[in-house]
CSV table of C-alpha atoms in Angstrom, one decimal:
chain,number,residue,atom,x,y,z
A,1,UNK,CA,64.6,-93.2,55.8
A,2,UNK,CA,62.1,-90.4,55.3
A,3,UNK,CA,61.8,-88.9,52.0
A,4,UNK,CA,60.4,-85.3,52.0
A,5,UNK,CA,57.6,-84.8,49.6
A,6,UNK,CA,57.9,-81.8,47.2
A,7,UNK,CA,55.9,-78.8,48.3
A,8,UNK,CA,53.1,-77.8,46.0
A,9,UNK,CA,53.2,-74.2,44.7
A,10,UNK,CA,50.7,-71.8,46.5
A,11,UNK,CA,48.0,-70.3,44.4
A,12,UNK,CA,47.4,-66.6,44.6
A,13,UNK,CA,43.9,-65.7,45.2
A,14,UNK,CA,42.7,-62.3,43.8
A,15,UNK,CA,40.1,-60.6,45.9
A,16,UNK,CA,37.8,-58.1,44.2
A,17,UNK,CA,37.1,-55.1,46.3
A,18,UNK,CA,33.4,-54.3,46.8
A,19,UNK,CA,31.7,-51.0,46.0
A,20,UNK,CA,30.2,-49.3,43.0
A,21,UNK,CA,33.0,-47.0,42.1
A,22,UNK,CA,34.5,-49.3,39.5
A,23,UNK,CA,31.2,-50.0,37.8
A,24,UNK,CA,29.8,-46.4,37.6
A,25,UNK,CA,33.1,-44.4,37.5
A,26,UNK,CA,32.5,-40.6,38.0
A,27,UNK,CA,29.2,-40.4,36.2
A,28,UNK,CA,27.4,-39.7,39.5
A,29,UNK,CA,29.5,-36.5,39.9
A,30,UNK,CA,28.3,-35.1,36.6
A,31,UNK,CA,24.7,-35.9,37.4
A,32,UNK,CA,25.1,-34.3,40.8
A,33,UNK,CA,26.6,-31.2,39.3
A,34,UNK,CA,23.7,-30.9,36.9
A,35,UNK,CA,21.3,-31.3,39.7
A,36,UNK,CA,22.9,-28.5,41.8
A,37,UNK,CA,23.0,-26.2,38.8
A,38,UNK,CA,19.3,-26.8,38.1
A,39,UNK,CA,18.5,-26.1,41.7
A,40,UNK,CA,20.5,-22.8,41.7
A,41,UNK,CA,18.6,-21.7,38.5
A,42,UNK,CA,15.3,-22.6,40.1
A,43,UNK,CA,16.0,-20.6,43.3
A,44,UNK,CA,17.2,-17.7,41.1
A,45,UNK,CA,14.0,-17.6,39.1
A,46,UNK,CA,11.9,-17.9,42.3
A,47,UNK,CA,13.8,-15.0,43.8
A,48,UNK,CA,13.4,-12.8,40.6
A,49,UNK,CA,9.7,-13.5,40.5
A,50,UNK,CA,9.3,-12.6,44.2
A,51,UNK,CA,11.0,-9.3,43.6
A,52,UNK,CA,8.8,-8.2,40.6
A,53,UNK,CA,5.3,-6.8,40.5
A,54,UNK,CA,2.4,-8.5,38.8
A,55,UNK,CA,2.9,-6.6,35.5
A,56,UNK,CA,6.5,-7.7,35.3
A,57,UNK,CA,5.6,-11.3,36.0
A,58,UNK,CA,3.1,-11.3,33.2
A,59,UNK,CA,5.7,-9.8,30.8
A,60,UNK,CA,8.3,-12.5,31.8
A,61,UNK,CA,5.6,-15.2,31.3
A,62,UNK,CA,4.8,-13.8,27.8
A,63,UNK,CA,8.5,-13.7,26.9
A,64,UNK,CA,9.0,-17.4,27.7
A,65,UNK,CA,5.9,-18.3,25.8
A,66,UNK,CA,7.2,-16.5,22.7
A,67,UNK,CA,10.7,-15.2,23.1
A,68,UNK,CA,11.6,-11.9,21.5
A,69,UNK,CA,12.4,-8.3,22.5
A,70,UNK,CA,9.6,-6.7,20.5
A,71,UNK,CA,6.0,-7.7,20.8
A,72,UNK,CA,3.6,-8.1,17.9
A,73,UNK,CA,0.8,-10.5,18.8
A,74,UNK,CA,2.1,-12.2,21.9
A,75,UNK,CA,5.3,-12.6,23.9
A,76,UNK,CA,8.1,-10.1,24.3
A,77,UNK,CA,9.5,-8.3,27.3
A,78,UNK,CA,7.8,-5.1,26.3
A,79,UNK,CA,4.5,-6.7,27.2
A,80,UNK,CA,1.0,-6.9,25.8
A,81,UNK,CA,-0.5,-10.1,24.5
A,82,UNK,CA,-2.8,-8.5,22.0
A,83,UNK,CA,-2.3,-6.4,18.9
A,84,UNK,CA,-3.9,-3.0,19.1
A,85,UNK,CA,-7.3,-2.6,17.6
A,86,UNK,CA,-7.0,-0.7,14.3
A,87,UNK,CA,-10.7,0.3,14.4
A,88,UNK,CA,-10.4,2.5,17.4
A,89,UNK,CA,-13.0,5.1,17.8
A,90,UNK,CA,-10.9,8.2,18.5
A,91,UNK,CA,-13.9,10.3,19.4
A,92,UNK,CA,-14.1,8.4,22.7
A,93,UNK,CA,-10.5,9.4,23.5
A,94,UNK,CA,-9.8,12.9,24.7
A,95,UNK,CA,-7.0,14.7,22.9
A,96,UNK,CA,-6.0,16.6,26.0
A,97,UNK,CA,-2.5,17.6,27.1
A,98,UNK,CA,-2.5,14.9,29.9
A,99,UNK,CA,-3.0,12.1,27.3
A,100,UNK,CA,-0.1,13.4,25.3
A,101,UNK,CA,2.1,13.6,28.4
A,102,UNK,CA,1.1,10.1,29.4
A,103,UNK,CA,2.0,8.8,25.9
A,104,UNK,CA,5.4,10.4,26.1
A,105,UNK,CA,6.1,8.8,29.5
A,106,UNK,CA,5.0,5.4,28.2
A,107,UNK,CA,7.3,5.7,25.2
A,108,UNK,CA,10.2,6.7,27.3
A,109,UNK,CA,9.7,3.8,29.7
A,110,UNK,CA,9.2,1.4,26.8
A,111,UNK,CA,12.3,2.2,24.9
A,112,UNK,CA,14.5,2.6,28.1
A,113,UNK,CA,13.7,-1.0,28.8
A,114,UNK,CA,14.3,-2.0,25.2
A,115,UNK,CA,17.8,-0.5,25.3
A,116,UNK,CA,18.7,-3.1,28.0
A,117,UNK,CA,18.1,-6.0,25.5
A,118,UNK,CA,19.2,-4.6,22.2
A,119,UNK,CA,22.1,-2.5,20.7
A,120,UNK,CA,19.6,0.2,19.8
A,121,UNK,CA,20.3,2.3,22.9
A,122,UNK,CA,19.3,6.0,22.4
A,123,UNK,CA,18.0,5.4,18.9
A,124,UNK,CA,14.5,6.6,19.8
A,125,UNK,CA,14.3,10.1,21.3
A,126,UNK,CA,11.0,11.3,22.9
A,127,UNK,CA,10.4,14.8,24.1
A,128,UNK,CA,7.6,17.4,24.5
A,129,UNK,CA,7.8,20.5,22.3
A,130,UNK,CA,5.7,23.6,21.6
A,131,UNK,CA,4.0,21.6,18.8
A,132,UNK,CA,3.3,18.5,20.8
A,133,UNK,CA,4.9,15.1,21.3
A,134,UNK,CA,8.1,14.7,19.2
A,135,UNK,CA,9.3,11.2,18.5
A,136,UNK,CA,12.6,10.7,16.5
A,137,UNK,CA,14.1,7.4,15.2
A,138,UNK,CA,17.7,8.3,14.7
A,139,UNK,CA,20.3,6.3,12.7
A,140,UNK,CA,23.4,5.0,14.5
A,141,UNK,CA,26.4,3.2,13.2
A,142,UNK,CA,25.1,-0.1,14.4
A,143,UNK,CA,21.4,0.5,13.9
A,144,UNK,CA,19.8,2.2,10.8
A,145,UNK,CA,16.2,2.6,9.7
A,146,UNK,CA,17.0,2.4,6.0
A,147,UNK,CA,19.9,1.1,4.0
A,148,UNK,CA,22.0,3.7,2.2
A,149,UNK,CA,20.0,5.4,-0.6
A,150,UNK,CA,16.9,3.2,0.1
A,151,UNK,CA,13.4,4.1,1.4
A,152,UNK,CA,12.7,0.5,2.4
A,153,UNK,CA,12.4,0.1,6.2
A,154,UNK,CA,14.8,-2.3,7.9
A,155,UNK,CA,13.1,-5.0,10.2
A,156,UNK,CA,14.3,-3.2,13.3
A,157,UNK,CA,12.8,0.1,12.2
A,158,UNK,CA,9.5,-1.7,11.5
A,159,UNK,CA,9.4,-3.1,15.0
A,160,UNK,CA,10.2,0.3,16.5
A,161,UNK,CA,7.3,1.9,14.5
A,162,UNK,CA,5.0,-0.9,15.7
A,163,UNK,CA,5.8,-0.1,19.3
A,164,UNK,CA,5.2,3.6,18.7
A,165,UNK,CA,1.9,2.9,17.0
A,166,UNK,CA,0.7,0.9,20.0
A,167,UNK,CA,1.1,4.0,22.2
A,168,UNK,CA,-0.3,6.7,19.9
A,169,UNK,CA,-3.0,4.9,17.9
A,170,UNK,CA,-5.7,5.6,20.4
A,171,UNK,CA,-5.0,9.4,20.5
A,172,UNK,CA,-7.1,11.6,18.2
A,173,UNK,CA,-4.4,14.2,17.8
A,174,UNK,CA,-3.2,15.0,14.2
A,175,UNK,CA,0.2,13.7,13.1
A,176,UNK,CA,3.1,15.0,11.0
A,177,UNK,CA,5.8,12.6,9.7
A,178,UNK,CA,9.1,13.9,8.4
A,179,UNK,CA,12.1,12.3,6.7
A,180,UNK,CA,15.6,13.6,7.2
A,181,UNK,CA,18.9,12.7,5.5
A,182,UNK,CA,22.6,13.6,5.8
A,183,UNK,CA,24.3,15.9,3.3
A,184,UNK,CA,25.9,13.2,1.2
A,185,UNK,CA,24.6,13.8,-2.4
A,186,UNK,CA,23.4,11.2,-4.9
A,187,UNK,CA,25.8,10.3,-7.7
A,188,UNK,CA,22.9,10.7,-10.1
A,189,UNK,CA,21.1,14.0,-10.6
A,190,UNK,CA,17.8,12.3,-11.3
A,191,UNK,CA,17.3,11.6,-7.6
A,192,UNK,CA,18.2,13.9,-4.6
A,193,UNK,CA,17.9,13.8,-0.9
A,194,UNK,CA,14.5,15.7,-1.2
A,195,UNK,CA,13.0,12.7,-2.9
A,196,UNK,CA,14.7,10.2,-0.6
A,197,UNK,CA,13.6,12.0,2.6
A,198,UNK,CA,10.0,12.3,1.4
A,199,UNK,CA,9.9,8.6,0.4
A,200,UNK,CA,11.3,7.6,3.8
A,201,UNK,CA,8.6,9.6,5.6
A,202,UNK,CA,6.0,8.0,3.4
A,203,UNK,CA,7.4,4.5,4.3
A,204,UNK,CA,7.0,5.3,8.0
A,205,UNK,CA,3.4,6.5,7.3
A,206,UNK,CA,2.5,3.2,5.6
A,207,UNK,CA,3.9,1.2,8.5
A,208,UNK,CA,2.0,3.2,11.1
A,209,UNK,CA,-1.2,2.8,9.2
A,210,UNK,CA,-0.6,-0.9,8.7
A,211,UNK,CA,-0.4,-1.3,12.5
A,212,UNK,CA,-3.2,0.7,14.0
A,213,UNK,CA,-2.9,4.5,13.3
A,214,UNK,CA,-5.9,6.0,11.6
A,215,UNK,CA,-4.7,7.4,8.2
A,216,UNK,CA,-7.1,10.4,8.6
A,217,UNK,CA,-5.0,11.6,11.5
A,218,UNK,CA,-1.8,12.0,9.4
A,219,UNK,CA,-2.0,15.5,8.0
A,220,UNK,CA,1.5,16.0,6.6
A,221,UNK,CA,4.3,14.0,5.0
A,222,UNK,CA,7.4,16.1,4.7
A,223,UNK,CA,10.8,15.5,3.1
A,224,UNK,CA,13.3,17.8,4.8
A,225,UNK,CA,16.4,16.4,3.0
A,226,UNK,CA,19.4,17.7,5.0
A,227,UNK,CA,17.9,21.1,5.9
A,228,UNK,CA,17.4,20.3,9.6
A,229,UNK,CA,20.4,18.4,10.9
A,230,UNK,CA,20.7,17.3,14.5
A,231,UNK,CA,24.5,17.9,14.3
A,232,UNK,CA,24.7,21.3,12.6
A,233,UNK,CA,28.5,21.3,12.9
A,234,UNK,CA,28.7,18.1,10.8
A,235,UNK,CA,26.0,17.7,8.1
A,236,UNK,CA,27.5,14.3,7.2
A,237,UNK,CA,27.0,12.9,10.6
A,238,UNK,CA,24.9,9.6,10.5
A,239,UNK,CA,22.6,10.9,13.3
A,240,UNK,CA,21.2,13.5,11.0
A,241,UNK,CA,19.4,10.6,9.2
A,242,UNK,CA,16.2,10.1,11.0
A,243,UNK,CA,12.4,9.8,11.0
A,244,UNK,CA,10.5,12.5,13.0
A,245,UNK,CA,6.9,12.0,14.1
A,246,UNK,CA,5.0,14.9,15.7
A,247,UNK,CA,1.7,14.3,17.5
A,248,UNK,CA,0.2,17.8,17.8
A,249,UNK,CA,-1.3,19.2,21.0
A,250,UNK,CA,-4.6,20.2,19.3
A,251,UNK,CA,-7.3,17.7,18.6
A,252,UNK,CA,-8.5,19.9,15.7
A,253,UNK,CA,-5.8,22.0,14.0
A,254,UNK,CA,-6.2,25.8,13.8
A,255,UNK,CA,-6.9,27.3,10.4
A,256,UNK,CA,-3.6,27.5,8.6
A,257,UNK,CA,-2.0,25.3,11.2
A,258,UNK,CA,-0.8,23.0,8.4
A,259,UNK,CA,0.7,24.5,5.3
A,260,UNK,CA,0.3,22.1,2.3
A,261,UNK,CA,2.1,24.6,0.0
A,262,UNK,CA,5.2,25.2,2.1
A,263,UNK,CA,5.7,21.7,3.4
A,264,UNK,CA,4.6,19.5,0.6
A,265,UNK,CA,6.7,16.4,-0.2
A,266,UNK,CA,8.9,16.6,-3.2
A,267,UNK,CA,8.5,14.0,-5.8
């Protein structure tokens, strides 16, 4: 009589699937995405460089060496790796109309580029007048040259004056600097807009001279107060607050061209 032996239970064998997915997970996808992004940025930079002229390439290179919109010693989109020489011999530079027109064109181009990178769009106005080259730094709601009631230049106003100085410092033409305020009066009678506007014009003079402009060229510092508003219909408009710089046509002023008695600064 045959006795059936009891069957042994079968063992389940677990088979591990090959491949690297379980070990690395999705990390390779992140690395690949970073690689593609870097390649896109590289091709974009190469394309931009191929489209620009040599001057633009130098400006871009200077910017990445020392990032900044304005340029002092090096870096900056507005170009120039060197600070202007303060000891410029103005006798070697002709004070002719063409030089003044060229300076006006350079300033317009410089600040039109600047407006693309900063909120100070249309803050600097440049035009040719009967007197010569007129440059005005006009206050806006988001960009002011001085704090309310103060004659201390803001950092942005200093940088703007530095850029202006770079363009006009080698011209021999005489210069007049004026300060303008709005019609809001001071609460104290000991100080008025006459003193404030004259002090602001003097602050602009000091900044220009500190950069590269020869102080002997500055013939007048005038405080206009609120007597020459840009917006005559609203004397309280903030755009009436401004600094005006006139670079005159003549290299040597005519007799009586400047009137120290009628335009002297009030103190």
